[in-house]
Coordinates of C-alpha atoms in Angstrom, one line a residue:
M1 CA -49.5 107.2 -52.9
A2 CA -51.1 106.1 -49.7
M3 CA -48.3 107.7 -47.7
Q4 CA -48.8 111.0 -49.5
A5 CA -52.5 111.0 -48.9
S6 CA -51.9 110.4 -45.2
L7 CA -49.5 113.3 -45.0
I8 CA -51.8 115.6 -46.8
Q9 CA -54.7 114.7 -44.4
C10 CA -52.4 115.3 -41.5
S11 CA -51.3 118.8 -42.9
N12 CA -54.9 119.7 -43.6
F13 CA -56.0 118.7 -40.1
Q14 CA -53.1 120.8 -38.7
S15 CA -54.0 123.8 -40.8
K16 CA -57.3 124.1 -38.9
F17 CA -55.3 125.1 -35.8
P18 CA -53.0 128.0 -37.0
P19 CA -50.4 129.3 -34.5
S20 CA -51.5 132.3 -32.4
H21 CA -49.3 135.1 -31.3
G22 CA -49.2 137.2 -28.2
G23 CA -50.4 136.7 -24.6
G24 CA -50.1 133.9 -22.1
F25 CA -53.2 132.2 -23.5
S26 CA -51.7 132.2 -26.9
K27 CA -48.6 130.5 -25.6
I28 CA -50.7 127.7 -24.1
L29 CA -52.5 127.3 -27.4
M30 CA -49.2 127.1 -29.2
R31 CA -47.9 124.4 -26.9
A32 CA -51.1 122.5 -27.2
S33 CA -51.0 122.8 -30.9
F34 CA -47.3 121.6 -30.9
F35 CA -48.2 118.4 -28.9
L36 CA -51.2 117.8 -31.1
K37 CA -49.0 118.1 -34.2
L38 CA -46.5 115.7 -32.7
L39 CA -49.3 113.2 -31.9
L40 CA -50.7 113.5 -35.4
S41 CA -47.2 113.0 -36.9
V42 CA -46.7 109.8 -35.0
I43 CA -50.1 108.5 -36.1
C44 CA -49.2 109.4 -39.7
L45 CA -45.9 107.5 -39.5
L46 CA -47.6 104.4 -38.0
S47 CA -50.2 104.5 -40.8
C48 CA -47.4 104.8 -43.4
E49 CA -45.6 101.8 -41.8
V50 CA -48.8 99.7 -42.2
V51 CA -49.0 100.8 -45.9
F52 CA -45.4 99.9 -46.5
A53 CA -45.8 96.5 -44.7
K54 CA -48.3 95.3 -47.3
I55 CA -47.0 93.0 -50.0
T56 CA -46.6 94.5 -53.5
V57 CA -45.9 93.0 -56.9
T58 CA -42.5 94.6 -56.7
D59 CA -41.7 92.6 -53.6
L60 CA -42.6 89.4 -55.3
K61 CA -40.7 90.0 -58.6
P62 CA -37.4 88.5 -57.4
L63 CA -39.1 85.1 -57.1
F64 CA -39.4 85.0 -60.9
G65 CA -35.8 85.9 -61.5
E66 CA -32.6 83.8 -61.4
N67 CA -31.0 85.1 -58.3
F68 CA -31.3 82.4 -55.7
D69 CA -30.4 84.6 -52.7
A70 CA -33.0 87.1 -53.7
K71 CA -35.6 84.4 -53.9
V72 CA -34.7 83.1 -50.4
K73 CA -34.9 86.7 -49.1
V74 CA -38.5 87.1 -50.4
V75 CA -39.5 83.8 -48.8
Q76 CA -38.0 84.9 -45.5
E77 CA -39.9 88.2 -45.8
L78 CA -43.1 86.5 -46.5
S79 CA -42.6 84.2 -43.5
K80 CA -42.0 87.3 -41.3
E81 CA -45.0 89.0 -42.7
G82 CA -47.4 86.3 -41.4
S83 CA -50.5 87.8 -43.1
P84 CA -53.1 85.6 -44.8
E85 CA -51.9 87.0 -48.2
A86 CA -48.3 85.8 -47.4
L87 CA -49.6 82.4 -46.3
E88 CA -51.6 82.1 -49.6
I89 CA -48.6 83.1 -51.7
L90 CA -46.3 80.6 -49.9
Q91 CA -48.9 77.9 -50.4
A92 CA -49.2 78.7 -54.1
L93 CA -45.4 78.8 -54.4
S94 CA -45.1 75.4 -52.8
A95 CA -47.8 74.0 -55.1
E96 CA -46.0 75.7 -58.1
V97 CA -49.2 77.5 -59.2
L98 CA -47.8 81.1 -58.7
F99 CA -47.1 83.1 -61.9
L100 CA -46.2 86.6 -62.9
S101 CA -48.4 88.4 -65.4
P102 CA -47.7 91.8 -67.0
Q103 CA -50.2 93.4 -64.5
S104 CA -49.7 91.4 -61.2
A105 CA -48.7 88.1 -59.6
V106 CA -51.5 85.5 -60.1
V107 CA -52.4 82.1 -58.6
K108 CA -53.9 79.4 -60.7
K109 CA -57.0 77.8 -59.1
G110 CA -58.4 75.1 -61.4
D111 CA -59.0 76.7 -64.8
Q112 CA -59.0 80.3 -63.4
Y113 CA -56.5 82.8 -62.3
V114 CA -56.8 85.1 -59.3
D115 CA -54.8 88.0 -58.2
A116 CA -52.3 86.8 -55.5
L117 CA -52.7 90.1 -53.6
T118 CA -56.4 90.9 -53.9
G119 CA -57.9 87.4 -54.5
Q120 CA -60.0 88.8 -57.4
S121 CA -60.4 86.8 -60.6
I122 CA -58.5 88.2 -63.6
S123 CA -58.2 87.4 -67.2
V124 CA -54.7 86.6 -68.5
K125 CA -53.1 84.8 -71.4
S126 CA -51.1 81.7 -70.5
D127 CA -48.3 82.6 -72.9
E128 CA -47.8 85.9 -71.0
L129 CA -47.2 84.1 -67.6
Q130 CA -43.8 83.6 -66.1
D131 CA -43.4 80.8 -63.6
V132 CA -41.1 80.4 -60.6
V133 CA -38.1 78.0 -61.0
L134 CA -37.7 76.0 -57.7
N135 CA -34.9 73.8 -56.8
N136 CA -34.9 71.3 -53.9
Q137 CA -33.2 73.8 -51.5
L138 CA -35.6 76.6 -52.3
R139 CA -38.6 74.2 -52.1
G140 CA -37.4 73.2 -48.6
K141 CA -37.2 76.9 -47.6
V142 CA -40.7 77.4 -48.8
D143 CA -42.1 74.4 -46.9
N144 CA -40.3 75.5 -43.7
A145 CA -41.7 79.0 -44.1
L146 CA -45.2 77.5 -44.3
L147 CA -44.6 75.5 -41.2
G148 CA -43.3 78.6 -39.4
L149 CA -46.6 80.4 -40.2
Q150 CA -48.6 77.4 -39.1
L151 CA -46.9 77.6 -35.6
A152 CA -49.0 80.7 -35.0
S153 CA -52.3 78.9 -35.9
T154 CA -55.1 78.9 -33.4
D155 CA -55.8 75.2 -34.2
P156 CA -53.7 73.0 -31.9
R157 CA -53.8 70.2 -34.5
I158 CA -52.2 72.4 -37.1
R159 CA -49.6 73.6 -34.6
T160 CA -48.8 70.0 -33.6
K161 CA -48.4 68.9 -37.2
A162 CA -46.1 71.9 -37.9
V163 CA -44.0 71.2 -34.8
D164 CA -43.7 67.4 -35.6
A165 CA -42.5 68.3 -39.2
L166 CA -40.0 70.8 -37.9
I167 CA -38.6 68.4 -35.4
K168 CA -37.7 66.1 -38.2
D169 CA -36.0 68.9 -40.2
P170 CA -35.3 71.9 -37.9
E171 CA -35.0 75.2 -39.9
P172 CA -33.0 78.0 -38.2
D173 CA -35.1 80.7 -39.8
T174 CA -38.1 79.5 -37.6
F175 CA -36.2 80.0 -34.3
P176 CA -37.9 83.3 -33.4
L177 CA -41.3 81.9 -34.1
V178 CA -40.6 78.8 -32.1
E179 CA -39.4 80.9 -29.1
K180 CA -42.6 82.9 -29.3
L181 CA -44.7 79.7 -29.4
L182 CA -42.8 78.3 -26.4
S183 CA -43.7 81.3 -24.3
T184 CA -47.4 81.2 -25.3
E185 CA -48.2 77.4 -25.7
T186 CA -50.6 76.1 -23.0
D187 CA -51.1 72.5 -24.2
P188 CA -48.7 70.5 -21.9
V189 CA -48.2 67.7 -24.4
L190 CA -47.5 70.1 -27.3
K191 CA -45.3 72.2 -25.1
L192 CA -42.9 69.3 -24.5
K193 CA -42.6 69.0 -28.3
V194 CA -42.0 72.7 -28.7
E195 CA -39.3 72.6 -26.0
K196 CA -37.6 69.8 -27.9
L197 CA -37.8 71.8 -31.2
W198 CA -36.4 74.8 -29.5
A199 CA -33.5 72.8 -28.1
L200 CA -32.8 71.4 -31.5
L201 CA -32.7 74.9 -33.0
A202 CA -30.7 76.3 -30.1
L203 CA -28.0 73.8 -30.7
Q204 CA -27.2 75.6 -33.9
S205 CA -27.0 79.0 -32.3
D206 CA -23.8 80.7 -31.1
N207 CA -25.3 81.6 -27.7
Q208 CA -23.5 79.4 -25.2
E209 CA -26.2 79.8 -22.6
S210 CA -28.9 78.8 -24.9
K211 CA -26.8 75.9 -26.1
L212 CA -26.2 74.6 -22.6
K213 CA -29.9 74.9 -21.8
A214 CA -30.8 73.0 -25.0
I215 CA -28.3 70.2 -24.2
A216 CA -29.9 69.8 -20.7
L217 CA -33.4 69.6 -22.2
L218 CA -32.4 67.0 -24.8
G219 CA -30.6 64.9 -22.2
D220 CA -33.7 65.0 -20.0
S221 CA -35.9 63.9 -22.9
G222 CA -34.0 60.6 -23.2
D223 CA -34.6 60.5 -26.9
P224 CA -31.9 58.3 -28.5
Q225 CA -32.4 60.1 -31.9
V226 CA -30.7 63.2 -30.5
A227 CA -27.6 61.4 -29.4
A228 CA -26.1 61.8 -32.8
L229 CA -26.5 65.6 -32.5
L230 CA -24.9 65.7 -29.1
A231 CA -22.0 63.4 -29.9
P232 CA -20.0 66.1 -31.7
L233 CA -20.5 68.6 -28.9
A234 CA -18.9 66.1 -26.5
K235 CA -15.6 66.9 -28.2
E236 CA -15.8 70.7 -28.1
G237 CA -14.3 71.1 -24.6
G238 CA -15.4 73.4 -21.8
P239 CA -18.8 73.6 -20.3
V240 CA -20.5 72.5 -23.6
Q241 CA -18.5 69.2 -23.6
E242 CA -19.3 68.5 -19.9
A243 CA -23.0 69.2 -20.5
A244 CA -23.1 67.0 -23.6
E245 CA -21.4 64.1 -21.8
K246 CA -23.9 64.2 -19.0
A247 CA -26.8 64.4 -21.5
L248 CA -25.5 61.4 -23.5
A249 CA -25.2 59.4 -20.2
K250 CA -28.8 60.2 -19.4
I251 CA -29.9 59.2 -22.9
K252 CA -28.0 55.9 -22.7
K253 CA -29.5 55.1 -19.3
S254 CA -33.0 56.0 -20.5
E255 CA -32.5 53.9 -23.7
F256 CA -31.5 50.8 -21.7
S257 CA -34.5 51.2 -19.4
G258 CA -36.8 51.5 -22.4
E259 CA -35.4 48.4 -23.9
I260 CA -35.8 46.4 -20.7
L261 CA -39.4 47.7 -20.3
G262 CA -40.1 47.0 -23.9
N263 CA -38.9 43.4 -23.5
V264 CA -41.1 42.9 -20.4
I265 CA -44.1 44.3 -22.3
A266 CA -43.3 42.0 -25.3
G267 CA -43.1 39.1 -22.7
F268 CA -46.6 39.9 -21.4
S269 CA -47.9 40.0 -25.0
Y270 CA -46.2 36.6 -25.8
G271 CA -47.4 35.2 -22.5
S272 CA -51.0 36.2 -23.4
I273 CA -50.9 34.1 -26.5
L274 CA -49.3 31.2 -24.6
L275 CA -51.9 31.5 -21.9
L276 CA -54.8 31.2 -24.4
C277 CA -53.2 28.2 -26.0
A278 CA -52.1 26.4 -22.9
L279 CA -55.3 27.1 -20.9
G280 CA -57.3 24.6 -22.9
L281 CA -54.4 22.2 -23.0
A282 CA -54.2 22.2 -19.2
I283 CA -57.9 21.4 -18.9
T284 CA -57.8 18.5 -21.3
Y285 CA -54.5 17.1 -20.2
G286 CA -55.4 17.4 -16.5
L287 CA -58.9 15.8 -17.1
I288 CA -58.3 12.9 -19.5
G289 CA -54.5 12.6 -19.6
V290 CA -54.3 13.1 -23.4
I291 CA -51.1 14.5 -24.9
N292 CA -52.8 16.4 -27.7
M293 CA -50.2 17.4 -30.3
A294 CA -53.0 18.8 -32.5
H295 CA -53.9 21.5 -29.9
G296 CA -51.9 24.1 -31.8
E297 CA -54.1 23.6 -34.8
F298 CA -57.1 24.8 -32.8
L299 CA -55.4 28.2 -32.9
M300 CA -55.2 27.9 -36.6
V301 CA -58.9 27.0 -36.8
G302 CA -59.8 30.1 -34.7
A303 CA -57.6 32.4 -36.9
Y304 CA -59.1 31.1 -40.2
A305 CA -62.6 31.5 -38.7
T306 CA -61.7 35.2 -38.0
Y307 CA -60.5 35.5 -41.7
I308 CA -63.9 34.1 -42.9
V309 CA -65.9 36.4 -40.7
Q310 CA -63.8 39.4 -42.0
G311 CA -64.5 38.3 -45.6
F312 CA -68.2 38.1 -44.9
F313 CA -68.3 41.6 -43.4
R314 CA -66.3 43.0 -46.3
Q315 CA -68.7 41.6 -48.8
Y316 CA -72.1 42.0 -47.1
A317 CA -71.6 44.7 -44.4
P318 CA -68.6 46.9 -45.3
G319 CA -70.0 49.7 -43.2
Y320 CA -69.6 47.6 -40.1
L321 CA -66.2 46.1 -40.9
D322 CA -64.7 47.7 -37.7
W323 CA -66.9 45.4 -35.6
Y324 CA -66.2 42.1 -37.3
L325 CA -63.9 41.0 -34.6
L326 CA -66.7 40.9 -32.0
F327 CA -68.6 38.5 -34.2
A328 CA -65.5 36.5 -34.9
L329 CA -65.0 35.6 -31.2
P330 CA -68.1 33.3 -30.8
V331 CA -67.6 31.9 -34.4
A332 CA -64.0 31.0 -33.6
F333 CA -64.9 29.4 -30.3
L334 CA -67.7 27.3 -31.8
A335 CA -65.6 26.3 -34.8
A336 CA -62.7 25.1 -32.7
A337 CA -65.0 23.4 -30.2
L338 CA -66.8 21.6 -33.0
V339 CA -63.5 20.4 -34.5
G340 CA -62.4 19.3 -31.0
I341 CA -65.6 17.2 -30.6
I342 CA -65.0 15.5 -33.9
I343 CA -61.4 14.7 -33.0
E344 CA -62.4 13.5 -29.5
R345 CA -65.2 11.3 -30.8
S346 CA -63.4 9.8 -33.7
V347 CA -59.8 9.3 -32.4
I348 CA -59.1 10.2 -28.8
K349 CA -61.9 8.3 -27.1
F350 CA -60.4 5.0 -28.2
L351 CA -57.0 5.9 -26.7
Y352 CA -57.8 6.9 -23.1
G353 CA -55.2 5.6 -20.7
R354 CA -52.5 5.3 -23.4
P355 CA -50.8 8.7 -23.4
L356 CA -47.9 7.8 -25.7
E357 CA -50.3 6.5 -28.4
T358 CA -52.4 9.7 -28.1
L359 CA -49.2 11.6 -28.7
L360 CA -48.6 9.8 -32.0
A361 CA -52.2 9.8 -33.0
T362 CA -52.8 13.5 -32.4
F363 CA -49.5 14.3 -34.2
G364 CA -50.9 12.6 -37.3
V365 CA -54.2 14.5 -36.8
S366 CA -52.1 17.7 -36.7
L367 CA -50.5 17.0 -40.0
L368 CA -53.9 16.1 -41.5
M369 CA -55.4 19.4 -40.4
I370 CA -52.5 21.4 -41.8
Q371 CA -52.8 19.7 -45.2
L372 CA -56.6 20.1 -45.2
T373 CA -56.2 23.8 -44.5
R374 CA -53.7 24.1 -47.4
T375 CA -56.1 22.4 -49.7
I376 CA -59.0 24.7 -48.8
F377 CA -57.3 28.1 -48.3
G378 CA -54.0 27.6 -50.1
A379 CA -50.5 27.4 -48.8
Q380 CA -50.0 31.2 -48.7
N381 CA -50.7 33.2 -45.7
V382 CA -54.0 35.2 -45.6
E383 CA -54.4 38.7 -44.4
V384 CA -56.5 39.6 -41.4
A385 CA -56.6 43.4 -40.8
N386 CA -56.9 45.2 -37.5
P387 CA -60.0 47.2 -36.9
T388 CA -59.4 50.9 -36.6
W389 CA -60.0 50.9 -32.8
M390 CA -57.0 48.4 -32.5
S391 CA -54.7 50.4 -34.8
G392 CA -52.1 52.9 -33.6
A393 CA -49.8 52.8 -30.6
L394 CA -49.1 54.3 -27.2
Q395 CA -45.8 56.2 -26.8
L396 CA -44.6 55.4 -23.3
L397 CA -40.9 56.4 -23.8
P398 CA -39.0 58.0 -26.6
N399 CA -37.7 54.6 -27.6
L400 CA -40.8 52.6 -26.5
V401 CA -44.0 52.3 -28.5
V402 CA -46.7 49.8 -27.4
P403 CA -49.2 48.9 -30.1
Y404 CA -52.9 49.1 -29.1
N405 CA -53.6 45.6 -30.4
R406 CA -51.1 44.0 -28.0
I407 CA -52.6 45.9 -25.0
I408 CA -56.1 44.8 -26.0
I409 CA -54.9 41.2 -26.5
F410 CA -53.4 41.2 -23.0
G411 CA -56.8 42.4 -21.5
F412 CA -58.6 39.8 -23.6
A413 CA -56.4 37.0 -22.3
I414 CA -57.2 38.1 -18.7
A415 CA -60.9 38.2 -19.5
V416 CA -60.8 34.7 -20.9
V417 CA -59.0 33.5 -17.8
I418 CA -61.8 35.0 -15.6
V419 CA -64.5 33.4 -17.8
T420 CA -62.7 30.0 -17.6
W421 CA -62.5 30.3 -13.8
L422 CA -66.2 31.1 -13.6
V423 CA -67.1 28.1 -15.8
L424 CA -64.9 25.7 -13.8
N425 CA -66.0 27.0 -10.4
K426 CA -69.5 28.4 -10.7
T427 CA -71.3 26.1 -13.2
R428 CA -72.6 22.5 -13.2
L429 CA -70.2 21.6 -16.1
G430 CA -67.3 22.9 -14.1
L431 CA -68.3 20.9 -11.0
F432 CA -68.4 17.7 -13.1
V433 CA -65.0 18.5 -14.7
R434 CA -63.4 19.1 -11.3
A435 CA -65.0 15.9 -9.9
V436 CA -63.8 13.8 -12.8
T437 CA -60.4 15.3 -12.6
Q438 CA -60.0 14.5 -8.9
N439 CA -61.6 11.0 -8.9
R440 CA -63.1 9.6 -12.1
T441 CA -64.3 6.4 -10.6
M442 CA -66.1 8.0 -7.7
A443 CA -67.6 10.6 -10.0
A444 CA -69.0 7.8 -12.2
C445 CA -70.4 6.0 -9.1
V446 CA -72.5 9.1 -8.2
G447 CA -74.0 9.3 -11.7
V448 CA -71.6 11.7 -13.6
K449 CA -71.4 10.7 -17.2
T450 CA -67.6 10.8 -17.5
V451 CA -67.6 10.1 -21.2
R452 CA -69.8 13.1 -21.9
V453 CA -67.8 15.3 -19.5
D454 CA -64.6 14.3 -21.4
M455 CA -66.1 15.4 -24.7
Y456 CA -67.4 18.7 -23.2
A457 CA -64.1 19.4 -21.5
F458 CA -62.1 18.7 -24.7
A459 CA -64.4 20.9 -26.7
F460 CA -64.2 23.7 -24.1
G461 CA -60.4 23.5 -24.2
A462 CA -60.3 23.5 -28.0
G463 CA -62.7 26.5 -28.0
I464 CA -60.4 28.5 -25.7
A465 CA -57.5 27.8 -28.2
G466 CA -59.8 29.1 -31.0
L467 CA -60.1 32.4 -29.1
G468 CA -56.3 32.4 -29.0
G469 CA -56.3 32.1 -32.8
V470 CA -58.5 35.3 -32.9
A471 CA -55.9 37.1 -30.9
L472 CA -53.0 35.7 -33.0
S473 CA -54.7 36.9 -36.2
Q474 CA -54.3 40.5 -35.0
I475 CA -50.6 40.5 -34.4
G476 CA -49.2 38.1 -37.2
N477 CA -49.8 36.3 -40.4
V478 CA -52.4 33.6 -40.6
G479 CA -51.2 30.4 -42.3
P480 CA -51.6 26.6 -42.2
D481 CA -48.5 26.3 -39.9
L482 CA -49.7 28.9 -37.4
G483 CA -50.1 26.5 -34.4
Q484 CA -46.8 24.7 -34.8
S485 CA -44.9 27.7 -33.3
Y486 CA -46.8 27.5 -30.0
I487 CA -47.5 23.9 -29.2
V488 CA -44.1 23.1 -27.6
D489 CA -44.1 26.2 -25.5
S490 CA -47.6 25.5 -24.5
F491 CA -46.7 22.1 -23.2
M492 CA -43.8 23.7 -21.3
V493 CA -46.2 26.1 -19.7
V494 CA -48.5 23.3 -18.6
V495 CA -45.7 21.2 -17.2
L496 CA -44.1 24.1 -15.4
G497 CA -47.4 25.4 -13.9
G498 CA -48.8 22.1 -12.9
V499 CA -51.0 19.8 -15.0
G500 CA -54.6 20.9 -14.7
Q501 CA -53.9 23.9 -12.6
L502 CA -55.4 27.2 -13.7
A503 CA -53.3 29.4 -11.5
G504 CA -50.1 27.4 -12.5
T505 CA -50.9 27.9 -16.2
I506 CA -51.2 31.7 -15.7
Y507 CA -47.9 31.9 -13.8
G508 CA -46.2 29.6 -16.2
A509 CA -47.4 31.4 -19.4
F510 CA -46.4 34.9 -18.3
G511 CA -43.2 33.7 -16.6
L512 CA -42.0 31.8 -19.7
G513 CA -43.0 34.7 -22.0
I514 CA -41.2 37.4 -20.0
T515 CA -38.1 35.3 -19.4
S516 CA -37.9 34.4 -23.1
K517 CA -38.1 38.0 -24.2
L518 CA -35.6 39.2 -21.7
L519 CA -33.1 36.6 -22.7
E520 CA -33.5 36.9 -26.5
P521 CA -31.6 40.2 -26.9
F522 CA -28.6 38.8 -25.1
I523 CA -28.3 35.2 -26.3
G524 CA -30.7 35.0 -29.3
A525 CA -34.1 33.3 -29.7
V526 CA -32.8 29.7 -30.1
L527 CA -30.4 29.7 -27.1
A528 CA -33.2 31.4 -25.0
K529 CA -35.6 28.5 -25.7
I530 CA -32.8 26.0 -24.9
A531 CA -32.0 27.8 -21.7
I532 CA -35.7 27.8 -20.7
L533 CA -36.0 24.1 -21.5
V534 CA -33.0 23.2 -19.4
F535 CA -34.4 25.2 -16.5
I536 CA -37.8 23.5 -16.8
I537 CA -36.0 20.0 -16.8
I538 CA -34.0 20.9 -13.7
F539 CA -37.1 22.4 -12.1
I540 CA -39.2 19.3 -12.7
Q541 CA -36.5 17.1 -11.3
R542 CA -36.7 19.0 -8.1
R543 CA -40.5 19.5 -8.1
P544 CA -42.3 17.0 -10.3
Q545 CA -45.7 18.3 -9.6
G546 CA -44.9 21.8 -11.0
L547 CA -45.5 25.1 -9.4
F548 CA -48.8 23.9 -8.0
A549 CA -49.5 20.5 -6.6
L550 CA -51.6 18.2 -8.8
K551 CA -54.8 16.7 -7.3
G552 CA -56.9 13.8 -8.4
R553 CA -56.4 10.5 -10.2
S554 CA -53.7 11.9 -12.4
V555 CA -51.3 11.9 -9.4
D556 CA -51.3 8.1 -9.7

């Protein structure tokens, strides 16, 4: 009807300019009239195309039939249409709220029905409605068609979401839309994803030139997940086989580099925890010569203090739960320091000068603290959640993802080292600690209360371990046996770096952490620890003072 109306309007408009006869001027008018008629005809045809391009109920009726191919064809036509009506129909089809009434196709919205083509509310009887029967294959076609329409969205977040979904399950029907997006996308990060999606779709095409270009793009991406797609192409022969073999070699090289870099990063993360645990141990061992086997339990105290602070915020300040970790830091430090003072005043002060006896005594204290924790909090692990600002990860390589919490813990460990250095070198307490460490007798002669310095230094070292417990609570489970996994490695760090040496502790912690993580993939975790222990024994035989020479009375 719309086409007929347009043609009638065109003919009426043309009738106002009847052909003239005779004379040169008449010929000019006839020619002008001819070109005007031709222009009007083109305009009429274009307007008719627009009319025919609009969706009608007749176009949608195959969806409600039983012919699967006809249903797929309608879904493809809706995807090509790209209009808001087509998008709404596809969304209703995906949500299974599209029905056919005797008058029109309708969409159920809540308790009402609206016309799928006009959006106007209509009154229909539920027993008159015919629904669409969808199987898994057709449902996948509908979802991919929706994703294809979302590729043309002006919102980059919607485009990114659609591209990510299509990368997981590439749909050949979206190939023209992906090519169009590739030529218009300006976001550099999203463009890389679109290039990958285009390459995945081009692999399924028959165009050899596009296939070769796609293989090169996938090889440069270094993504190990596409290796399974390229492996069959390496057996086709000809240029495709050669290109696929080169791409697979690039992916394998990139995968190996990513694994090595990932192990190094994991070593830094493990070294950060060892540093926080061994830092206080180096101070106490270097100052008072106590082999404290209960030092790992100060990590546990800090972790459980974090758990308690988290519970307090959940109950009394849930709106500020994301910031509980900032309050947990001073609480964990003070809790571990207080426990350290109690242990030093009640046990260790009676055993100065007898390191083997302190080893046995503190081992007993360690068992006592573990059992006490089980009695208070239970034997099961407790959950300490990451704040939202520590959640997520950074994608460095296709096969390398670095969690934000490990990056933050590494920075936190460096900050604790800086604070420790400032305390030991720029404060009065640090001056007394260094004096007692170098010569206890002379320090006592000039008025330094060495007994009080011992207590403060032990509490300070325990408090640093408590901060390590806060860090540990963000990357693992919190349980009564938390500190047992780190005490032996912490002693190895102290011995390797040099007893009482801050710089040696830093080098020893990160060196042991990185070496351990690099060896584990090849020889296993147990053999890696044995190999490191053998190395440390041989190293100490050659250099008893460790990486850095020890100063003070402990040399004797």
